[in-house]
Coordinates of C-alpha atoms in Angstrom, one line a residue:
M1 CA -71.6 9.7 -63.0
D2 CA -74.7 11.0 -64.3
I3 CA -78.2 9.6 -62.9
M4 CA -81.3 10.0 -65.1
I5 CA -84.7 8.9 -65.8
D6 CA -84.7 6.1 -68.5
D7 CA -86.9 4.8 -71.0
L8 CA -85.9 1.1 -70.7
Q9 CA -84.9 1.3 -74.5
G10 CA -81.1 1.2 -74.5
S11 CA -79.3 -2.0 -74.9
G12 CA -77.2 -1.3 -72.1
V13 CA -80.2 -0.9 -69.5
I14 CA -81.9 -4.1 -71.3
E15 CA -78.6 -6.0 -70.8
L16 CA -78.3 -5.1 -67.2
L17 CA -82.0 -6.1 -66.7
Q18 CA -82.0 -9.1 -68.2
A19 CA -78.7 -10.1 -66.3
H20 CA -80.7 -9.2 -63.2
L21 CA -83.7 -11.2 -64.1
A22 CA -81.5 -14.3 -64.7
D23 CA -79.5 -13.9 -61.6
M24 CA -83.1 -13.8 -59.6
Y25 CA -84.2 -16.9 -61.3
A26 CA -80.9 -18.3 -60.7
T27 CA -80.9 -17.8 -56.9
S28 CA -84.7 -18.1 -56.1
P29 CA -87.4 -20.5 -56.6
P30 CA -90.0 -18.9 -59.5
E31 CA -92.7 -18.4 -57.0
S32 CA -90.3 -16.2 -55.0
V33 CA -88.9 -13.9 -57.6
H34 CA -90.2 -10.3 -57.3
A35 CA -88.0 -8.7 -60.0
L36 CA -90.0 -6.9 -62.4
D37 CA -89.5 -7.5 -66.5
I38 CA -88.8 -4.7 -68.8
E39 CA -92.5 -4.4 -69.7
A40 CA -93.5 -4.5 -66.1
L41 CA -91.1 -1.6 -65.2
K42 CA -93.0 0.6 -67.9
H43 CA -96.0 0.9 -65.7
P44 CA -97.2 4.6 -64.8
S45 CA -96.6 3.7 -60.9
I46 CA -92.9 3.4 -61.5
T47 CA -90.0 5.7 -62.0
F48 CA -86.7 4.0 -63.5
W49 CA -83.3 5.6 -63.2
C50 CA -80.1 4.7 -65.1
A51 CA -76.3 5.5 -63.7
K52 CA -74.0 6.3 -66.8
Q53 CA -70.6 7.2 -67.2
A54 CA -69.4 8.1 -70.5
D55 CA -72.7 6.3 -72.0
I56 CA -71.4 3.3 -70.0
V57 CA -74.7 1.8 -67.9
L58 CA -73.2 1.5 -64.4
G59 CA -76.5 0.6 -62.6
C60 CA -80.3 1.5 -62.2
V61 CA -82.9 1.4 -59.6
A62 CA -86.7 2.1 -59.8
I63 CA -89.5 3.5 -57.3
K64 CA -92.8 2.2 -57.4
Q65 CA -95.5 4.3 -55.8
L66 CA -97.3 2.1 -53.5
T67 CA -99.5 5.0 -51.9
P68 CA -99.1 8.9 -52.1
T69 CA -96.8 8.3 -49.0
H70 CA -95.3 4.9 -49.5
G71 CA -92.7 3.9 -52.2
E72 CA -91.0 0.6 -53.1
I73 CA -87.5 0.1 -54.2
K74 CA -87.5 -2.1 -57.6
S75 CA -84.8 -3.4 -59.9
M76 CA -81.4 -2.0 -58.0
R77 CA -78.6 -3.2 -59.8
T78 CA -74.9 -2.4 -60.4
A79 CA -73.3 -3.7 -63.4
A80 CA -70.6 -6.5 -62.7
T81 CA -67.9 -4.1 -64.1
A82 CA -69.0 -1.2 -61.7
R83 CA -69.4 -3.3 -58.3
N84 CA -67.6 -1.9 -55.4
Q85 CA -67.3 1.7 -56.9
G86 CA -70.0 3.3 -54.8
V87 CA -72.6 3.2 -57.4
A88 CA -75.4 1.6 -55.4
S89 CA -74.9 3.9 -52.8
T90 CA -75.3 6.8 -54.9
L91 CA -78.1 5.5 -56.6
L92 CA -79.8 4.8 -53.4
L93 CA -79.1 8.2 -52.0
H94 CA -80.7 9.6 -55.2
I95 CA -83.8 7.6 -54.6
L96 CA -84.1 8.6 -51.0
D97 CA -83.8 12.3 -52.1
V98 CA -86.6 11.5 -54.9
A99 CA -88.8 9.9 -52.0
K100 CA -88.6 12.9 -49.8
S101 CA -89.1 15.2 -52.7
R102 CA -92.3 13.5 -53.5
G103 CA -93.8 13.7 -49.8
Y104 CA -93.0 9.6 -49.1
Q105 CA -93.0 8.9 -45.6
R106 CA -91.7 5.6 -45.9
L107 CA -89.5 3.6 -48.6
S108 CA -89.8 -0.3 -48.6
L109 CA -88.2 -3.1 -50.5
E110 CA -88.2 -6.8 -50.8
T111 CA -84.9 -8.9 -51.4
G112 CA -83.7 -12.4 -51.0
S113 CA -82.8 -14.4 -47.8
M114 CA -79.9 -16.2 -49.5
D115 CA -76.4 -15.6 -49.2
F116 CA -76.5 -14.0 -52.8
F117 CA -78.2 -11.1 -51.6
A118 CA -76.1 -10.7 -48.7
S119 CA -74.2 -7.6 -49.7
A120 CA -77.4 -5.9 -50.9
R121 CA -79.0 -6.1 -47.4
R122 CA -75.6 -4.8 -45.9
L123 CA -76.2 -1.6 -48.2
Y124 CA -79.6 -1.2 -47.1
E125 CA -78.8 -1.6 -43.2
R126 CA -75.7 1.0 -43.8
H127 CA -78.6 3.6 -45.1
Q128 CA -80.9 2.8 -42.0
F129 CA -83.1 0.6 -43.7
D130 CA -84.8 -1.9 -40.8
Y131 CA -86.0 -5.3 -41.3
C132 CA -90.0 -5.4 -41.2
G133 CA -92.8 -7.7 -42.3
P134 CA -94.5 -8.2 -45.7
F135 CA -96.0 -5.0 -47.1
S136 CA -98.3 -4.1 -49.9
D137 CA -99.1 -7.5 -51.7
Y138 CA -96.2 -9.6 -50.4
E139 CA -96.7 -12.4 -48.3
L140 CA -94.1 -14.3 -45.8
D141 CA -92.2 -16.4 -47.7
P142 CA -88.8 -17.9 -46.4
N143 CA -87.0 -16.9 -49.6
S144 CA -88.0 -13.1 -48.8
L145 CA -86.8 -10.4 -46.5
F146 CA -88.3 -7.1 -46.2
M147 CA -86.9 -4.0 -45.3
T148 CA -88.1 -0.2 -44.8
R149 CA -87.0 2.9 -43.8
L150 CA -89.0 6.0 -42.7
I151 CA -88.4 9.4 -44.9
E152 CA -87.2 12.2 -42.7
R153 CA -88.5 15.7 -43.7

């Protein structure tokens, strides 16, 4: 599996992100959906990666820089055909390394509180993310859970 910075132009990545957004809107009220669309993911504060094998998109993840020492995980998604193959863990380990190399002290995320998001929460828990309160511009929302992890130097 190759993980590389992606320009959000390829059809495989676009289809994966469209499926991600569709699932978010199908499982959460619109005001509780914090997933970014393709144009928003092109913001200069965001770096977007794609995992591929033989030119097949397996997954994606992004980091949004909130401050020089705090990053946020965005758009973490594994393709349906690649689930339970370690793609999400590999992507998460990759961005933890990136966060460390950037000098981040903390990496945080927002995820849903519904059963649909249980496997994602278990993934983050396995990688030492702890539950926390809202960060950045987020507010308390019964449909959202917030997690964070200190980055070891």
